[in-house]
Tab-separated table of C-alpha atoms and ligand atoms in Angstrom:
chain	number	residue	atom	x	y	z
A	769	UNK	CA	193.717	16.862	153.308
A	770	UNK	CA	190.682	14.636	154.063
A	771	UNK	CA	189.957	11.938	151.471
A	772	UNK	CA	187.349	9.931	153.472
A	773	UNK	CA	185.100	11.560	156.063
A	774	UNK	CA	182.526	9.637	158.100
A	775	UNK	CA	180.311	11.756	160.289
A	776	UNK	CA	178.020	10.180	162.916
A	777	UNK	CA	177.386	7.180	160.706
A	778	UNK	CA	174.777	4.651	161.817
A	779	UNK	CA	174.006	1.463	159.876
A	780	UNK	CA	171.181	-0.768	160.977
A	781	UNK	CA	170.178	-4.080	159.428
A	782	UNK	CA	166.878	-5.822	159.772
A	783	UNK	CA	167.646	-8.957	161.734
A	784	UNK	CA	167.137	-12.362	160.186
A	785	UNK	CA	163.830	-13.818	161.298
A	786	UNK	CA	163.282	-11.137	163.907
A	787	UNK	CA	160.123	-9.733	162.333
A	788	UNK	CA	159.555	-6.138	161.281
A	789	UNK	CA	160.674	-4.583	164.546
A	790	UNK	CA	164.053	-6.299	164.902
A	791	UNK	CA	167.111	-4.343	163.840
A	792	UNK	CA	170.801	-4.790	164.550
A	793	UNK	CA	173.116	-1.801	164.673
A	794	UNK	CA	176.300	-2.820	162.812
A	795	UNK	CA	177.788	0.704	162.907
A	796	UNK	CA	176.857	3.028	165.736
A	797	UNK	CA	177.633	6.759	165.512
A	798	UNK	CA	181.024	6.276	163.860
A	799	UNK	CA	183.035	9.367	162.903
A	800	UNK	CA	186.507	9.386	161.400
A	801	UNK	CA	188.703	11.249	158.944
A	802	UNK	CA	191.227	9.559	156.655
A	803	UNK	CA	193.738	11.988	155.145
A	804	UNK	CA	195.165	11.598	151.648
A	805	UNK	CA	198.391	9.607	151.863
A	806	UNK	CA	197.471	7.832	155.101
A	807	UNK	CA	197.835	4.167	155.799
A	808	UNK	CA	194.785	4.064	158.018
A	809	UNK	CA	194.161	0.955	160.096
A	810	UNK	CA	190.665	-0.024	161.246
A	811	UNK	CA	191.043	-2.633	163.926
A	812	UNK	CA	188.560	-4.615	165.979
A	813	UNK	CA	187.295	-8.085	166.737
A	814	UNK	CA	185.011	-10.051	164.417
A	815	UNK	CA	181.560	-8.472	164.414
A	816	UNK	CA	182.843	-5.016	165.425
A	817	UNK	CA	181.472	-3.446	162.236
A	818	UNK	CA	184.660	-3.123	160.167
A	819	UNK	CA	183.354	-4.744	156.970
A	820	UNK	CA	180.169	-2.733	157.141
A	821	UNK	CA	182.252	0.432	157.438
A	822	UNK	CA	184.204	-0.532	154.307
A	823	UNK	CA	180.972	-1.223	152.455
A	824	UNK	CA	179.735	2.235	153.435
A	825	UNK	CA	182.951	3.808	152.118
A	826	UNK	CA	182.638	2.174	148.700
A	827	UNK	CA	178.890	2.772	148.687
A	828	UNK	CA	177.856	-0.875	148.622
A	829	UNK	CA	175.738	0.072	151.630
A	830	UNK	CA	174.026	3.356	152.485
A	831	UNK	CA	174.004	4.668	156.039
A	832	UNK	CA	170.803	4.645	158.068
A	833	UNK	CA	171.868	8.099	159.258
A	834	UNK	CA	174.983	10.251	159.226
A	835	UNK	CA	177.095	11.186	156.202
A	836	UNK	CA	179.900	9.617	154.172
A	837	UNK	CA	182.196	11.718	151.962
A	838	UNK	CA	184.778	10.206	149.644
A	839	UNK	CA	187.241	12.184	147.525
A	840	UNK	CA	185.469	15.425	148.372
A	841	UNK	CA	181.994	14.202	147.374
A	842	UNK	CA	179.169	13.526	149.793
A	843	UNK	CA	178.080	10.062	148.629
A	844	UNK	CA	175.418	9.552	151.316
A	845	UNK	CA	172.486	10.005	148.969
A	846	UNK	CA	174.269	10.082	145.611
A	847	UNK	CA	172.359	8.254	142.859
A	848	UNK	CA	173.866	4.981	141.630
A	849	UNK	CA	174.797	6.480	138.249
A	850	UNK	CA	177.002	9.096	139.909
A	851	UNK	CA	178.743	6.586	142.165
A	852	UNK	CA	180.577	4.854	139.330
A	853	UNK	CA	183.318	7.485	138.867
A	854	UNK	CA	183.974	7.394	142.604
A	855	UNK	CA	184.055	3.596	142.805
A	856	UNK	CA	186.591	3.622	139.967
A	857	UNK	CA	188.930	5.579	142.258
A	858	UNK	CA	188.710	2.873	144.922
A	859	UNK	CA	190.595	-0.420	144.619
A	860	UNK	CA	189.730	-3.391	146.833
A	861	UNK	CA	191.643	-6.420	148.056
A	862	UNK	CA	190.179	-9.281	150.071
A	863	UNK	CA	191.046	-12.007	152.557
A	864	UNK	CA	190.194	-14.775	150.073
A	865	UNK	CA	191.785	-12.849	147.167
A	866	UNK	CA	188.641	-13.154	144.983
A	867	UNK	CA	190.590	-14.017	141.838
A	868	UNK	CA	188.933	-15.607	138.802
A	869	UNK	CA	190.076	-19.219	138.862
A	870	UNK	CA	189.576	-19.698	135.107
A	871	UNK	CA	191.661	-16.642	134.195
A	872	UNK	CA	195.459	-16.476	134.235
A	873	UNK	CA	197.375	-14.026	136.411
A	874	UNK	CA	197.669	-11.600	133.486
A	875	UNK	CA	193.973	-11.965	132.598
A	876	UNK	CA	192.968	-11.333	136.203
A	877	UNK	CA	194.994	-8.117	136.274
A	878	UNK	CA	193.645	-7.036	132.886
A	879	UNK	CA	190.016	-7.591	133.855
A	880	UNK	CA	189.296	-4.068	135.237
A	881	UNK	CA	191.015	-2.598	132.179
A	882	UNK	CA	188.684	-4.583	129.906
A	883	UNK	CA	185.683	-3.324	131.865
A	884	UNK	CA	187.051	0.167	131.288
A	885	UNK	CA	187.492	-0.473	127.550
A	886	UNK	CA	191.204	0.244	127.477
A	887	UNK	CA	192.882	-0.289	124.112
A	888	UNK	CA	194.420	-3.758	123.869
A	889	UNK	CA	198.010	-2.502	123.574
A	890	UNK	CA	197.560	-0.165	126.567
A	891	UNK	CA	196.146	-3.085	128.542
A	892	UNK	CA	199.165	-5.215	127.748
A	893	UNK	CA	201.621	-2.482	128.701
A	894	UNK	CA	199.807	-1.778	131.978
A	895	UNK	CA	199.618	-5.460	132.912
A	896	UNK	CA	203.350	-5.897	132.215
A	897	UNK	CA	204.158	-2.884	134.382
A	898	UNK	CA	202.007	-4.204	137.245
A	899	UNK	CA	203.433	-7.730	136.993
A	900	UNK	CA	206.887	-6.196	137.309
A	901	UNK	CA	205.838	-4.063	140.293
A	902	UNK	CA	204.433	-7.014	142.261
A	903	UNK	CA	207.267	-9.329	141.198
A	904	UNK	CA	205.185	-11.847	139.249
A	905	UNK	CA	206.452	-11.318	135.689
A	906	UNK	CA	207.499	-14.982	135.539
A	907	UNK	CA	204.033	-16.159	136.524
A	908	UNK	CA	201.869	-14.197	134.079
A	909	UNK	CA	200.390	-17.281	132.409
A	910	UNK	CA	199.756	-19.334	135.523
A	911	UNK	CA	196.330	-19.873	137.051
A	912	UNK	CA	195.533	-18.865	140.654
A	913	UNK	CA	195.504	-22.530	141.755
A	914	UNK	CA	199.195	-22.730	140.816
A	915	UNK	CA	200.159	-19.843	143.129
A	916	UNK	CA	200.942	-19.533	146.834
A	917	UNK	CA	198.708	-17.402	149.057
A	918	UNK	CA	201.189	-14.530	149.020
A	919	UNK	CA	201.418	-14.647	145.236
A	920	UNK	CA	197.611	-14.663	144.965
A	921	UNK	CA	197.381	-11.558	147.119
A	922	UNK	CA	200.035	-9.866	144.966
A	923	UNK	CA	197.821	-10.564	141.939
A	924	UNK	CA	194.917	-9.087	143.917
A	925	UNK	CA	196.953	-5.959	144.603
A	926	UNK	CA	198.032	-5.636	140.963
A	927	UNK	CA	194.414	-5.985	139.816
A	928	UNK	CA	193.247	-3.406	142.366
A	929	UNK	CA	195.880	-0.946	141.115
A	930	UNK	CA	195.240	-1.506	137.415
A	931	UNK	CA	193.055	1.542	136.817
A	932	UNK	CA	195.096	3.880	139.034
A	933	UNK	CA	192.832	4.234	142.071
A	934	UNK	CA	193.416	6.924	144.685
A	935	UNK	CA	192.269	4.720	147.562
A	936	UNK	CA	192.996	1.050	148.266
A	937	UNK	CA	190.628	-0.724	150.679
A	938	UNK	CA	192.156	-3.858	152.172
A	939	UNK	CA	189.611	-6.071	153.978
A	940	UNK	CA	191.544	-8.596	156.127
A	941	UNK	CA	194.025	-8.797	153.251
A	942	UNK	CA	196.664	-10.660	155.257
A	943	UNK	CA	194.398	-12.735	157.501
A	944	UNK	CA	194.726	-15.894	155.405
A	945	UNK	CA	198.525	-15.658	155.214
A	946	UNK	CA	201.332	-16.950	157.434
A	947	UNK	CA	203.457	-14.366	159.319
A	948	UNK	CA	206.308	-14.308	156.800
A	949	UNK	CA	203.973	-13.874	153.828
A	950	UNK	CA	202.036	-11.257	155.793
A	951	UNK	CA	205.258	-9.238	156.143
A	952	UNK	CA	205.910	-9.566	152.421
A	953	UNK	CA	202.430	-8.327	151.496
A	954	UNK	CA	202.674	-5.473	154.023
A	955	UNK	CA	205.984	-4.437	152.475
A	956	UNK	CA	204.268	-4.308	149.103
A	957	UNK	CA	201.375	-2.236	150.462
A	958	UNK	CA	203.900	0.168	151.976
A	959	UNK	CA	205.473	0.587	148.529
A	960	UNK	CA	202.028	1.156	146.987
A	961	UNK	CA	201.553	3.986	149.494
A	962	UNK	CA	205.027	5.496	149.161
A	963	UNK	CA	205.675	5.128	145.434
A	964	UNK	CA	202.188	5.968	144.144
A	965	UNK	CA	200.847	8.088	147.009
A	966	UNK	CA	197.778	5.847	147.256
A	967	UNK	CA	195.780	6.138	150.474
A	968	UNK	CA	195.327	2.737	152.098
A	969	UNK	CA	192.535	1.745	154.477
A	970	UNK	CA	193.439	-1.472	156.194
A	971	UNK	CA	190.727	-3.450	157.951
A	972	UNK	CA	192.148	-6.114	160.219
A	973	UNK	CA	191.841	-7.923	163.509
A	974	UNK	CA	195.661	-8.279	163.566
A	975	UNK	CA	197.096	-5.575	165.796
A	976	UNK	CA	200.687	-6.242	164.693
A	977	UNK	CA	199.754	-5.483	161.075
A	978	UNK	CA	198.434	-2.049	162.029
A	979	UNK	CA	201.394	-1.339	164.304
A	980	UNK	CA	203.837	-2.175	161.528
A	981	UNK	CA	202.564	-0.106	158.647
A	982	UNK	CA	199.715	2.209	159.592
A	983	UNK	CA	200.270	5.823	160.593
A	984	UNK	CA	196.745	6.278	161.937
A	985	UNK	CA	194.283	3.860	163.472
A	986	UNK	CA	190.635	3.647	164.511
A	987	UNK	CA	189.654	0.991	167.027
A	988	UNK	CA	186.108	-0.368	166.589
A	989	UNK	CA	184.028	-2.213	169.135
A	990	UNK	CA	180.327	-3.082	168.882
A	991	UNK	CA	179.906	-0.706	165.928
A	992	UNK	CA	181.553	2.251	167.637
A	993	UNK	CA	184.865	3.955	166.983
A	994	UNK	CA	186.179	3.733	170.531
A	995	UNK	CA	189.631	5.215	169.816
A	996	UNK	CA	191.142	7.079	166.891
A	997	UNK	CA	194.508	8.709	166.423
A	998	UNK	CA	198.176	8.297	165.547
A	999	UNK	CA	199.268	4.677	165.850
A	1000	UNK	CA	202.004	5.735	168.247
A	1001	UNK	CA	199.535	7.396	170.631
A	1002	UNK	CA	196.822	4.727	170.458
A	1003	UNK	CA	199.240	1.880	171.135
A	1004	UNK	CA	201.443	3.764	173.617
A	1005	UNK	CA	201.862	1.967	176.921
A	1006	UNK	CA	199.742	3.632	179.613
B	1236	LIG	P1	183.418	-7.152	161.183
B	1236	LIG	O1	183.789	-6.846	159.774
B	1236	LIG	O2	184.117	-6.253	162.166
B	1236	LIG	O3	183.570	-8.592	161.520
B	1236	LIG	P2	180.720	-6.699	160.273
B	1236	LIG	O4	180.655	-5.315	159.758
B	1236	LIG	O5	180.825	-7.817	159.307
B	1236	LIG	O6	181.887	-6.781	161.372
B	1236	LIG	O7	179.432	-6.986	161.171
B	1236	LIG	C1	179.023	-6.144	162.241
B	1236	LIG	C2	177.699	-6.661	162.767
B	1236	LIG	O8	176.668	-6.388	161.822
B	1236	LIG	C3	177.665	-8.155	163.000
B	1236	LIG	O9	176.856	-8.384	164.149
B	1236	LIG	C4	177.003	-8.699	161.737
B	1236	LIG	O10	176.362	-9.909	161.972
B	1236	LIG	C5	176.039	-7.587	161.414
B	1236	LIG	N1	175.784	-7.515	159.957
B	1236	LIG	C6	176.689	-7.242	159.004
B	1236	LIG	N2	176.136	-7.250	157.786
B	1236	LIG	C7	174.830	-7.543	157.985
B	1236	LIG	C8	173.691	-7.704	157.123
B	1236	LIG	N3	173.806	-7.570	155.793
B	1236	LIG	N4	172.509	-7.996	157.689
B	1236	LIG	C9	172.389	-8.126	159.022
B	1236	LIG	N5	173.402	-7.984	159.897
B	1236	LIG	C10	174.606	-7.695	159.388
B	1237	LIG	P1	182.775	-11.007	157.873
B	1237	LIG	O1	183.752	-12.151	157.802
B	1237	LIG	O2	183.263	-9.750	157.220
B	1237	LIG	O3	182.214	-10.771	159.258
B	1237	LIG	P2	180.540	-12.654	157.161
B	1237	LIG	O4	181.151	-13.909	156.628
B	1237	LIG	O5	180.047	-12.607	158.557
B	1237	LIG	O6	181.548	-11.424	156.935
B	1237	LIG	O7	179.367	-12.184	156.229
B	1237	LIG	C1	179.418	-12.314	154.827
B	1237	LIG	C2	178.303	-11.505	154.223
B	1237	LIG	O8	177.081	-11.695	154.926
B	1237	LIG	C3	178.558	-10.002	154.262
B	1237	LIG	O9	178.082	-9.445	153.065
B	1237	LIG	C4	177.763	-9.496	155.443
B	1237	LIG	O10	177.337	-8.164	155.242
B	1237	LIG	C5	176.591	-10.458	155.459
B	1237	LIG	N1	176.119	-10.704	156.834
B	1237	LIG	C6	176.864	-10.838	157.944
B	1237	LIG	N2	176.098	-11.051	159.035
B	1237	LIG	C7	174.829	-11.067	158.583
B	1237	LIG	C8	173.572	-11.247	159.209
B	1237	LIG	N3	173.448	-11.421	160.528
B	1237	LIG	N4	172.446	-11.226	158.437
B	1237	LIG	C9	172.567	-11.019	157.114
B	1237	LIG	N5	173.720	-10.860	156.454
B	1237	LIG	C10	174.844	-10.868	157.180
């Protein structure tokens, strides 16, 4: 069952200092379907258009043309007020973790619950559950600066899961980590997918990451989806 559908999506940006006529095409006629339950890899070199694609999926950008549907809703021209319930179903994790340095681990994880006005006791129970799931119960009161990179990303994952999203978007989530820590974080993402049935979209330039945990993959180059299919087929030796 499709959960994200991009159809002939084009995204152009006005180029810096290029005058009115100059535009750059970051995404060029991209079409793809992510099914519910997928771990879907989007792979490509820097500048291929991967981040722009993610920003189109969570409606931080609107396409120049083409359509984007998420969770059964065409969000292409949806007004801002109607995007909020959809964005709440999408969790995000980042290369640089994007944690609040002045908040503890527990406070970072609780932050989306506060925004959502959860009752204090529900917040505490949810944070405890998430700390347990990501294996950081002992570190609840530490600050991000006291954690390793892998631990920081586990906090990022816990925070992204706090409000029970249906989709997790991971933008170069393991790119700042060493190989061993990368494996650890991938193992955790696999559990997120298997235990909670959360669909994961994994943007990366690391082919081994996609080969290890994704079931489907789109290869991007110069804004285009140049290949798309089962990981096994796309990476099969010719
Ligand atoms: P990737 O994530 O694969 O590295 P991006 O989506 O960040 O690729 O960028 C694709 C292309 O679009 C790049 O040439 C980038 O410079 C350009 N681009 C991205 N965002 C903007 C923007 N806001 N304004 C202008 N150009 C942009
Ligand atoms: P990435 O590492 O994903 O390629 P960058 O560090 O290149 O991202 O860009 C960071 C931010 O700047 C993003 O929001 C991106 O959309 C924007 N951006 C990237 N390239 C350009 C550009 N040529 N002109 C304007 N904004 C850009």
